[in-house]
PDB file of C-alpha atoms in Angstrom:
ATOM      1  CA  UNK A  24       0.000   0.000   0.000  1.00  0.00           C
ATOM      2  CA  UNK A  25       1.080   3.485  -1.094  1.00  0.00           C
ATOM      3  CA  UNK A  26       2.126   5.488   2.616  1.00  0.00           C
ATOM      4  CA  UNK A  27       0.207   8.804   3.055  1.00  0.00           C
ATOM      5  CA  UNK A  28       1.240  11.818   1.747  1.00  0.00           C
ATOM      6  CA  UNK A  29      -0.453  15.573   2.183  1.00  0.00           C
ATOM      7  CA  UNK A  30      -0.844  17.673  -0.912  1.00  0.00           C
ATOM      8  CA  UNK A  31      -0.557  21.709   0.730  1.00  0.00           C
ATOM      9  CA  UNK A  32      -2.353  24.740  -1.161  1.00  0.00           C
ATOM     10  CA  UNK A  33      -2.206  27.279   1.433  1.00  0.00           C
ATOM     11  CA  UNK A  34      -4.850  29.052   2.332  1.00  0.00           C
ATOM     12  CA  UNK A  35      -7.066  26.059   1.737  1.00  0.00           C
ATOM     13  CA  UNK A  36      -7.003  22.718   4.043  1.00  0.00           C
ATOM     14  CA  UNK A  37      -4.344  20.102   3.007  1.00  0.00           C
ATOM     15  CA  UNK A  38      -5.718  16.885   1.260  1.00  0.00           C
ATOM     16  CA  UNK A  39      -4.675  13.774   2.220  1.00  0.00           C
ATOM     17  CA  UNK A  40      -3.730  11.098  -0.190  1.00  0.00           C
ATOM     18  CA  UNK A  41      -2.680   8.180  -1.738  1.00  0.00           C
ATOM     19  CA  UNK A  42      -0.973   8.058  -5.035  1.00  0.00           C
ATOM     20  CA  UNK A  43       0.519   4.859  -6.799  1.00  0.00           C
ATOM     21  CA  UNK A  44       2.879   6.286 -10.018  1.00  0.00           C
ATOM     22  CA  UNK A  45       2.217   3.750 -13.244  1.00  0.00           C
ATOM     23  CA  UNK A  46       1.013   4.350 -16.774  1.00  0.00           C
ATOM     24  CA  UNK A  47      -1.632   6.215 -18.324  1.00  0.00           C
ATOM     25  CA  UNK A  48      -4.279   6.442 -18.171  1.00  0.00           C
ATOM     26  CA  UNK A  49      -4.471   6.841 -14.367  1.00  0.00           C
ATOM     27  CA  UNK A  50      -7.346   6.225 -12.033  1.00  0.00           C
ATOM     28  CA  UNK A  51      -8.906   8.640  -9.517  1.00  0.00           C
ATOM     29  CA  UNK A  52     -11.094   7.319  -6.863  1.00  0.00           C
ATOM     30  CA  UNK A  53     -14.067   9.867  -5.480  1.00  0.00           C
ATOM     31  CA  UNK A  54     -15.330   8.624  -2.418  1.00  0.00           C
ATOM     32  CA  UNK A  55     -19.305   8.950  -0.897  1.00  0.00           C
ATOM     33  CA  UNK A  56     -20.859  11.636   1.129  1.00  0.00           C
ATOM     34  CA  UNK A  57     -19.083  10.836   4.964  1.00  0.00           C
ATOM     35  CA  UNK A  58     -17.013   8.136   3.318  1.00  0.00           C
ATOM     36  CA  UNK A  59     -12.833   8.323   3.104  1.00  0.00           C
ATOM     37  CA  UNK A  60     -10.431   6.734   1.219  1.00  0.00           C
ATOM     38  CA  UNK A  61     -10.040   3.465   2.871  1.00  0.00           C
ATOM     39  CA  UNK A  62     -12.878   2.205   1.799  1.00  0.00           C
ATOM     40  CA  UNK A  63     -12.999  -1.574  -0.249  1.00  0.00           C
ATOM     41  CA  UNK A  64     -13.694  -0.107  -3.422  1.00  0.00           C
ATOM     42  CA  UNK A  65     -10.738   1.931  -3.172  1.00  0.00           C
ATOM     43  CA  UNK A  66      -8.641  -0.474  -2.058  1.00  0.00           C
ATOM     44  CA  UNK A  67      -9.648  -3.099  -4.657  1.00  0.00           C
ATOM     45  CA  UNK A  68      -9.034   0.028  -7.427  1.00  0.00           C
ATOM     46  CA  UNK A  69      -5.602   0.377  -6.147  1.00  0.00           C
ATOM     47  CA  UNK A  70      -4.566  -3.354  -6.003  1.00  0.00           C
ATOM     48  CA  UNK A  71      -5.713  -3.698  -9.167  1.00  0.00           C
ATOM     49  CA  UNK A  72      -3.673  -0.581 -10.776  1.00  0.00           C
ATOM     50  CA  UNK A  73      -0.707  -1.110  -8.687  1.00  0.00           C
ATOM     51  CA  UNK A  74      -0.531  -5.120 -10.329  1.00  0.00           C
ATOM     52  CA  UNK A  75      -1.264  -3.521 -13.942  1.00  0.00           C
ATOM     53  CA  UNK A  76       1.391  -0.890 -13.847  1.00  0.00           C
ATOM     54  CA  UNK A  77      -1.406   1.954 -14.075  1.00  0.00           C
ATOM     55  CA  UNK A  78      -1.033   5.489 -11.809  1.00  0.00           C
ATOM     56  CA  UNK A  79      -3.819   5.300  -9.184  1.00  0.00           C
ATOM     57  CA  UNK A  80      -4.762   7.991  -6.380  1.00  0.00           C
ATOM     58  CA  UNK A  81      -7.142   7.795  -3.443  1.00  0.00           C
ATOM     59  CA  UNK A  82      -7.561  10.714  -1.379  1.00  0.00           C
ATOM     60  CA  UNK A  83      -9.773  12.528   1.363  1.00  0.00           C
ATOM     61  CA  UNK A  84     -12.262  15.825   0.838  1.00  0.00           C
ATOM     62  CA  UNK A  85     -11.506  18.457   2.919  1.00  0.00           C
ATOM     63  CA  UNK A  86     -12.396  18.091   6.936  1.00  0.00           C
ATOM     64  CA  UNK A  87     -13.020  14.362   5.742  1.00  0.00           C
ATOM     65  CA  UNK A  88     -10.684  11.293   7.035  1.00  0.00           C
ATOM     66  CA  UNK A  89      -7.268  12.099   7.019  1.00  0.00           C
ATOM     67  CA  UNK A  90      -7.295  15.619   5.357  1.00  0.00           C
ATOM     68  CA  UNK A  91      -7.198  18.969   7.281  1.00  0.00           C
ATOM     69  CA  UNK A  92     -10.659  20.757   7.272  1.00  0.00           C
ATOM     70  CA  UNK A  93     -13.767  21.001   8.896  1.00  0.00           C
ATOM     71  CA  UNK A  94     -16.368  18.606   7.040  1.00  0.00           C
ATOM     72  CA  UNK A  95     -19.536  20.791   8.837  1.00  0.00           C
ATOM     73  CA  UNK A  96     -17.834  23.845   6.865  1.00  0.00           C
ATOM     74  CA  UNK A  97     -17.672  21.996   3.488  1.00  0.00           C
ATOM     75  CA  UNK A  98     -20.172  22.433   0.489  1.00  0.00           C
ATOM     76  CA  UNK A  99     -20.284  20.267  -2.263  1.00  0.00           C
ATOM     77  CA  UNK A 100     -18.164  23.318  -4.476  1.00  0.00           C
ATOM     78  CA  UNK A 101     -15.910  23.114  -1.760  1.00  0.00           C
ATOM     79  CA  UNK A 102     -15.294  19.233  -2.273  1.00  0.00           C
ATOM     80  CA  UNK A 103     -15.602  19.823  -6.364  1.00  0.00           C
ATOM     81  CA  UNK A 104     -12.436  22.364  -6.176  1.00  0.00           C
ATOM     82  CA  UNK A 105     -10.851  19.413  -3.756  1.00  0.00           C
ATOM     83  CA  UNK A 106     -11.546  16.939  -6.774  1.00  0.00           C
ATOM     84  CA  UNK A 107      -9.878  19.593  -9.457  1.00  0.00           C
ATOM     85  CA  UNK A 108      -6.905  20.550  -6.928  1.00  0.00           C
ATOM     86  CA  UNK A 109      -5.666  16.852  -7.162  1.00  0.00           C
ATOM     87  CA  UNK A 110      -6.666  16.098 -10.917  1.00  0.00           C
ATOM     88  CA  UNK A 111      -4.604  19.770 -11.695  1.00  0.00           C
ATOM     89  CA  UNK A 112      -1.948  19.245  -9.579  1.00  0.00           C
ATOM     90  CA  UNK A 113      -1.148  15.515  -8.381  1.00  0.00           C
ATOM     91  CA  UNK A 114      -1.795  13.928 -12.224  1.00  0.00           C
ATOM     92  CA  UNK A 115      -0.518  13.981 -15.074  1.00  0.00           C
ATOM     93  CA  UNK A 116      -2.140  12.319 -18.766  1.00  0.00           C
ATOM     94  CA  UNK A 117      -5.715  11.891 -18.859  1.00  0.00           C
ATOM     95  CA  UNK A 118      -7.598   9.702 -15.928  1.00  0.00           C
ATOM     96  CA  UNK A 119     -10.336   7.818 -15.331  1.00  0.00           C
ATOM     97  CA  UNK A 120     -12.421   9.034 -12.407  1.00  0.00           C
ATOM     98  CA  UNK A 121     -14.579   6.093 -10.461  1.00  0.00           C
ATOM     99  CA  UNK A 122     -16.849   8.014  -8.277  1.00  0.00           C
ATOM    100  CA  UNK A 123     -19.188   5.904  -5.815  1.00  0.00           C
ATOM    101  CA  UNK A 124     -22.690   7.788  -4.401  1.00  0.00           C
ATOM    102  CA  UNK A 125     -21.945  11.791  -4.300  1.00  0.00           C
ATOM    103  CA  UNK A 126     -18.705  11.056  -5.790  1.00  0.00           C
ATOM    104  CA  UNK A 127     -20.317  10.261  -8.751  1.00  0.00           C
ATOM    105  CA  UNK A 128     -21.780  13.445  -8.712  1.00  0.00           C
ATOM    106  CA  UNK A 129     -18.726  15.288  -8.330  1.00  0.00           C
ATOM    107  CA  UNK A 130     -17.089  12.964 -11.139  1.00  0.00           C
ATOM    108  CA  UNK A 131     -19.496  14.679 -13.484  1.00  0.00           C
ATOM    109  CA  UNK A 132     -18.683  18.239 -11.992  1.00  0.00           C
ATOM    110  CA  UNK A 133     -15.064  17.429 -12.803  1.00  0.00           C
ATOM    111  CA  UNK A 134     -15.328  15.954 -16.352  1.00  0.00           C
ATOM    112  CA  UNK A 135     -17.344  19.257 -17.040  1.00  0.00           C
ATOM    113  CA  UNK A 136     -14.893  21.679 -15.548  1.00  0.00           C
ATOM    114  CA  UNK A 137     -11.639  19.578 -16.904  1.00  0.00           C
ATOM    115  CA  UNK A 138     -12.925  17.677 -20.371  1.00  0.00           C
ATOM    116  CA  UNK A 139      -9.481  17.333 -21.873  1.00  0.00           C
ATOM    117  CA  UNK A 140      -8.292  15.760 -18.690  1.00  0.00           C
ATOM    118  CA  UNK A 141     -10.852  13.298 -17.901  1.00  0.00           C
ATOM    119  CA  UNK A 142     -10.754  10.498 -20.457  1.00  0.00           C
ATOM    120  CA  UNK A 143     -13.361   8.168 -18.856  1.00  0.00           C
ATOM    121  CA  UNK A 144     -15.659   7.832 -15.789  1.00  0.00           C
ATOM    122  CA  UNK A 145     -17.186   4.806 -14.045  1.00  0.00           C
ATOM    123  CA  UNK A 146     -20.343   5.637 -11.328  1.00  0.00           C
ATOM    124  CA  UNK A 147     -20.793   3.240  -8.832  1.00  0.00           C
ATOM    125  CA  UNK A 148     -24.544   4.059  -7.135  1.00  0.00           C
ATOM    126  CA  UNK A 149     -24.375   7.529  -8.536  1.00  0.00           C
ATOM    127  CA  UNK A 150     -25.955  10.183  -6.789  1.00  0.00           C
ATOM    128  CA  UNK A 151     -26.432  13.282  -8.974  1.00  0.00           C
ATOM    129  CA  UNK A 152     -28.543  15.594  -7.376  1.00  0.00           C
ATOM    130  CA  UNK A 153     -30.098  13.434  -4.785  1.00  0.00           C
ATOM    131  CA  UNK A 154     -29.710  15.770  -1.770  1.00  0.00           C
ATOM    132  CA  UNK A 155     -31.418  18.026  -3.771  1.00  0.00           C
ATOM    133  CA  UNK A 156     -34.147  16.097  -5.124  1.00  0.00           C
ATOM    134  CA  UNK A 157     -34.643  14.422  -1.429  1.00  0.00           C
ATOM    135  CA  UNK A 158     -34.679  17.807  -0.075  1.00  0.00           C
ATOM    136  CA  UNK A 159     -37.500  18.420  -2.677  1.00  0.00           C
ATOM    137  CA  UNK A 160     -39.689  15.382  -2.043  1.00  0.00           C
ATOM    138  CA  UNK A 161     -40.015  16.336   2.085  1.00  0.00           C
ATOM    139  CA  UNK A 162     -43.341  17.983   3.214  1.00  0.00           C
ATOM    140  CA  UNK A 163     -42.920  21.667   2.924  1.00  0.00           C
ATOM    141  CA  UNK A 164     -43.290  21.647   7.002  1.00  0.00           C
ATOM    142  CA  UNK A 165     -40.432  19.288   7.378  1.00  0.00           C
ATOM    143  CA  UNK A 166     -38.591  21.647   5.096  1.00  0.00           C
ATOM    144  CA  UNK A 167     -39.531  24.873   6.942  1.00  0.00           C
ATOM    145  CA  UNK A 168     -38.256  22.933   9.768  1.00  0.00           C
ATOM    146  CA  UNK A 169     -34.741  22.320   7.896  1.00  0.00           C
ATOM    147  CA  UNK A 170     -34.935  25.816   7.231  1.00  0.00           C
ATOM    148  CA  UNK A 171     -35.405  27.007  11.122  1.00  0.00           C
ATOM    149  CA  UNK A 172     -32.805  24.882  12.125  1.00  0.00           C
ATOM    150  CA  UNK A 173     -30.325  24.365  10.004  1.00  0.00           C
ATOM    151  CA  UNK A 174     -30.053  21.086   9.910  1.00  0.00           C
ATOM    152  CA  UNK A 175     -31.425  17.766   7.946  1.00  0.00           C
ATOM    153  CA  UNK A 176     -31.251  14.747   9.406  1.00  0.00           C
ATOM    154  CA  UNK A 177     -30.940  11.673   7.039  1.00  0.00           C
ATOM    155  CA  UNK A 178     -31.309   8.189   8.950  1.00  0.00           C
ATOM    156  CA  UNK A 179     -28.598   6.105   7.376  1.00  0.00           C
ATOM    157  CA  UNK A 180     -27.611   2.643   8.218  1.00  0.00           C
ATOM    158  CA  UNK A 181     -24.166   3.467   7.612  1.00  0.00           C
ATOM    159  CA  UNK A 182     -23.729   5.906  10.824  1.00  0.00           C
ATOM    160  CA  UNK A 183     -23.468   4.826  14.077  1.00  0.00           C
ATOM    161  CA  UNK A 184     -25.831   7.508  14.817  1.00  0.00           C
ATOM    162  CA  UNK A 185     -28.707   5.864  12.748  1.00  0.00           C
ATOM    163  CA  UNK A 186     -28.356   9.325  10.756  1.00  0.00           C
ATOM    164  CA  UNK A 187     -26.557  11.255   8.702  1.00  0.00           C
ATOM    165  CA  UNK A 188     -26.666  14.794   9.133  1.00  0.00           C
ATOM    166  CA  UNK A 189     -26.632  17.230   6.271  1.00  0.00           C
ATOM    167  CA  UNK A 190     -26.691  21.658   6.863  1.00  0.00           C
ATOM    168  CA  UNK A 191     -29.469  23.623   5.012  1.00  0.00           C
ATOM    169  CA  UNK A 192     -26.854  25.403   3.459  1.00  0.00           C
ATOM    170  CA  UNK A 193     -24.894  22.279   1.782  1.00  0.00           C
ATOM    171  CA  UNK A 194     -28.323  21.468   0.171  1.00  0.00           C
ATOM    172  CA  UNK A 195     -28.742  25.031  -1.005  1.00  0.00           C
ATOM    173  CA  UNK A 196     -25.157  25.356  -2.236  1.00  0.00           C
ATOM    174  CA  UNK A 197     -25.732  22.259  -4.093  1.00  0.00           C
ATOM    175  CA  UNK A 198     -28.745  23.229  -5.590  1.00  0.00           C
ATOM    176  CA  UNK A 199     -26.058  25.251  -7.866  1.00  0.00           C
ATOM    177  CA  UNK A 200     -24.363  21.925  -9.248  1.00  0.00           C
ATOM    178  CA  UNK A 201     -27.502  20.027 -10.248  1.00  0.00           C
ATOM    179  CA  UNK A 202     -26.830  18.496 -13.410  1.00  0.00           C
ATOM    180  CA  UNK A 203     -29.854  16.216 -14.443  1.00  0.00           C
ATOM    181  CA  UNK A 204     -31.865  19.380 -15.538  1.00  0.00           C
ATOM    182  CA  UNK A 205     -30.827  19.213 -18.749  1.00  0.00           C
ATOM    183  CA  UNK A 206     -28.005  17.779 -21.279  1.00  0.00           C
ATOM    184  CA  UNK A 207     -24.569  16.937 -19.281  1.00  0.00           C
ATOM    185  CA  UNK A 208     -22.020  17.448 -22.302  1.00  0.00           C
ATOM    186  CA  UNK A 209     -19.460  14.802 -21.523  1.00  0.00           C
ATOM    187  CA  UNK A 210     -18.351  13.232 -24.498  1.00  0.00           C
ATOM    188  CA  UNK A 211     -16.063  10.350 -22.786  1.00  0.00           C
ATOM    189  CA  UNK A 212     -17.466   6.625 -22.084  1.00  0.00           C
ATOM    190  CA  UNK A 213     -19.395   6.404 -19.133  1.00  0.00           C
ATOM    191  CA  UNK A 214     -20.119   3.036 -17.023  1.00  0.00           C
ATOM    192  CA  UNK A 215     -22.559   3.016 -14.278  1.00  0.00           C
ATOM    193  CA  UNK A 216     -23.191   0.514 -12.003  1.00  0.00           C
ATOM    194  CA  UNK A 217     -25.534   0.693  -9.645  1.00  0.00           C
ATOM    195  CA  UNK A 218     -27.458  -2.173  -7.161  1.00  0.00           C
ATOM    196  CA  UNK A 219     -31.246  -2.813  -7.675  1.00  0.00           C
ATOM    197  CA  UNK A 220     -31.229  -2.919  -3.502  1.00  0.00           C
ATOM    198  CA  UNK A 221     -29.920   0.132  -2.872  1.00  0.00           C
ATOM    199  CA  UNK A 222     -32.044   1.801  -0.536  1.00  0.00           C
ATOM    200  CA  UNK A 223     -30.086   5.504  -0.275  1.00  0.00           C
ATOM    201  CA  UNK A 224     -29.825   6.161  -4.018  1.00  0.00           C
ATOM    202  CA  UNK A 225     -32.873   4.651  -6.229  1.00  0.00           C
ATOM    203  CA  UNK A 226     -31.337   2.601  -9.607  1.00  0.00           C
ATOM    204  CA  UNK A 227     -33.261   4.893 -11.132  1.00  0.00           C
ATOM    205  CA  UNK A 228     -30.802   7.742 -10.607  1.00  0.00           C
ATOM    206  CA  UNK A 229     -28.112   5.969 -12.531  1.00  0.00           C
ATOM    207  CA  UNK A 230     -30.804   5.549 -15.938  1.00  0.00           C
ATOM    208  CA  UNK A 231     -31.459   9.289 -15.200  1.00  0.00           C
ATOM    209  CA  UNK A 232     -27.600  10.066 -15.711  1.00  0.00           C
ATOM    210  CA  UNK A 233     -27.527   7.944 -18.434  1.00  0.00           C
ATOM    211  CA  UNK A 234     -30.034   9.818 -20.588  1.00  0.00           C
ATOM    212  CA  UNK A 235     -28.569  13.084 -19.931  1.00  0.00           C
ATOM    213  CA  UNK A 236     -25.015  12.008 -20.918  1.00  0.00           C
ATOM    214  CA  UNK A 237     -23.776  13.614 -24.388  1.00  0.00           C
ATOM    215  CA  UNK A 238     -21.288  10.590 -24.636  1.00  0.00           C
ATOM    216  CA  UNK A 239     -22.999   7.799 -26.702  1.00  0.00           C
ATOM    217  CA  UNK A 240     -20.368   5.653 -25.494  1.00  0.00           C
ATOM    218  CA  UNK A 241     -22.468   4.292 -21.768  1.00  0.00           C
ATOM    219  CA  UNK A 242     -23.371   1.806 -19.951  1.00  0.00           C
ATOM    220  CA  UNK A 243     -25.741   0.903 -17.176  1.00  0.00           C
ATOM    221  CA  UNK A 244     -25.348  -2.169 -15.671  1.00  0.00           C
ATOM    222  CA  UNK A 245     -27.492  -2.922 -12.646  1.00  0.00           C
ATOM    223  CA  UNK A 246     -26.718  -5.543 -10.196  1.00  0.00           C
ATOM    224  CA  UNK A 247     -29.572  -7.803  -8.763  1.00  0.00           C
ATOM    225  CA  UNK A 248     -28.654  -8.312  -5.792  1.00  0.00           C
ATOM    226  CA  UNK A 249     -25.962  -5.258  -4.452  1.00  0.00           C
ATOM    227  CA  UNK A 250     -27.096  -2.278  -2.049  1.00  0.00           C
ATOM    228  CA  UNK A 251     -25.630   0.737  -2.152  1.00  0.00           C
ATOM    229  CA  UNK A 252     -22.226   0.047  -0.664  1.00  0.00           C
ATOM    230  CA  UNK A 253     -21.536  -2.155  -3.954  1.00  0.00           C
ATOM    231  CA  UNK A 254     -18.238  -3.440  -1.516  1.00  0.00           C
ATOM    232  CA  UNK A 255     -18.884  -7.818  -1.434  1.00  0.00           C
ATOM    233  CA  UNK A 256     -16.310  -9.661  -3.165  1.00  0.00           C
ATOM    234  CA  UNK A 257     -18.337 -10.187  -6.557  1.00  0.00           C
ATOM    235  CA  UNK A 258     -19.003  -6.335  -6.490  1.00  0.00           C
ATOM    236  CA  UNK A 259     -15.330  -5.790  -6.419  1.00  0.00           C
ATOM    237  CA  UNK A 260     -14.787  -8.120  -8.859  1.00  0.00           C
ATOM    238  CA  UNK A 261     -17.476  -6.303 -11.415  1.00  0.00           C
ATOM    239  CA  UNK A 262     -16.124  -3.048 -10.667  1.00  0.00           C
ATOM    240  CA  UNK A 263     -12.444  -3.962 -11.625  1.00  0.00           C
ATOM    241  CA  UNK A 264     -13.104  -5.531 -14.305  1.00  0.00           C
ATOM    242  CA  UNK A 265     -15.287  -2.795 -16.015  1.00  0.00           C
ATOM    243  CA  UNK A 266     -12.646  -0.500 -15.019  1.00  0.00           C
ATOM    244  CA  UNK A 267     -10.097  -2.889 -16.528  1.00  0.00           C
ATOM    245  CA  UNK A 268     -12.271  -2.943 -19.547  1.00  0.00           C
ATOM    246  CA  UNK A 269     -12.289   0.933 -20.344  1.00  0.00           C
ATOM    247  CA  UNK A 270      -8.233   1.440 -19.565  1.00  0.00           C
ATOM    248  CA  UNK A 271      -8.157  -1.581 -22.576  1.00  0.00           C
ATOM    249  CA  UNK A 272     -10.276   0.869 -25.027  1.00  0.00           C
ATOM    250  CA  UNK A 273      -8.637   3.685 -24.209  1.00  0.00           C
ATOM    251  CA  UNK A 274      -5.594   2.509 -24.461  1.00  0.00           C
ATOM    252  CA  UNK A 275      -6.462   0.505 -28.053  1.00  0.00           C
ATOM    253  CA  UNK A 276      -8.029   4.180 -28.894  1.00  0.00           C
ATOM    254  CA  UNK A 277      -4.606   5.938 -28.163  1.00  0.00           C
ATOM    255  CA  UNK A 278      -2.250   3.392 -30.504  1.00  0.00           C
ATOM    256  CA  UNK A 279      -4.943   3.906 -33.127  1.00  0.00           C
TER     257      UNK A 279
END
């Protein structure tokens, strides 16, 4: 395993990271809302890369695992310009970025702020606009409530606290990246995978994606039986090997 290092861009909080050097083209992982970048999935990527020679890099959004920060301070811009600080400055070539959940929102931030540098992208449970659109769906007393307070609590399985809690302004700020609106111009191919028992983010979302992607070059493939984790050993398994699959066609796209 690659040993931690700390990427510095003073004023802004320093962004802990992983980074495996290999061929292009490299792989980013984006992790989930209140995930890090220890997780399976990002584990799997890297043993994968690091035994096919390719450049690989994990790393933490600001005030998030290992990386300086405060996370109730972040927005999702704030974790978007954390995704573009290490594409800019800690790769080099064009990438592939795996986002799972809201890092598969942020994925398609980044391919639309950097489309030279992003060469493919693979979703896992991909939440575009969900906070938003969850936000949306609540009784317009429970959102007053939000409102009043400040705060929006999600119950989660994933949390020790039974709940996740999100900040009024997050959702609001993120109102300003929504990208299933209309057209997302990404030209690149696009995989999405995405569990048919994933309770958080409905399988839905990833079809919605689909039909707003430019690229004509995507793919949805739904698992059965996964939730939204995606993390047992036969998700893994899918995951590299559809990543495996797209560094093959890029590659074969390059020499021709």
């Amino acid at each position: 395993m690659a040993s931690i290092q700390f990427f510095a861009r003073p004023p802004l909080p320093r962004l802990a990271y992983h980074r495996i050097c290999g061929r292009d083209p490299g792989v980013v992982f984006l992790p989930g809302f209140m995930s890090n970048m220890n997780g399976e999935k990002a584990l799997a990527l890297e043993e994968f890369c690091s035994s096919a020679g390719h450049s690989f890099i994990r790393f933490d959004y600001s005030g998030c695992g290992s990386s300086e920060g405060n996370s109730e301070e972040s927005l999702l811009g704030t974790w978007k310009n954390d995704v573009l600080s290490v594409l800019d400055n800690l790769t080099t070539g064009p990438q592939i970025l795996v986002g799972s959940s809201m890092g598969g929102w942020l994925m398609l931030l980044a391919s639309l702020a950097r489309p030279k540098k992003v060469a493919g992208m693979v979703g896992i449970a991909n939440a575009a606009d969900c906070f938003v659109d969850r936000f949306n769906q609540l009784p317009p007393e429970t959102q007053k409530e939000v409102e009043e307070t400040g705060e929006w609590k999600i119950p989660t399985k994933y949390s020790a606290s039974g709940f996740y809690t999100v900040r009024h302004q997050f959702i609001k700020e993120s109102e300003d990246h929504c990208v299933l609106g209309s057209g997302i111009p990404v030209a690149c191919p696009v995989r999405l995978l995405h569990g048919m028992k994933d309770e958080v983010v409905p399988w839905r979302n990833s079809v919605r994606v689909a039909e707003q992607l430019a690229s004509e070059d995507t793919d949805i493939i739904l698992r059965k039986n996964a939730d939204h984790r995606m993390s047992q050993p036969e998700d893994l398994k899918l995951l590299v090997s559809v990543v495996d699959a797209l560094i093959h066609k890029l590659t074969k796209a390059h020499l021709h």
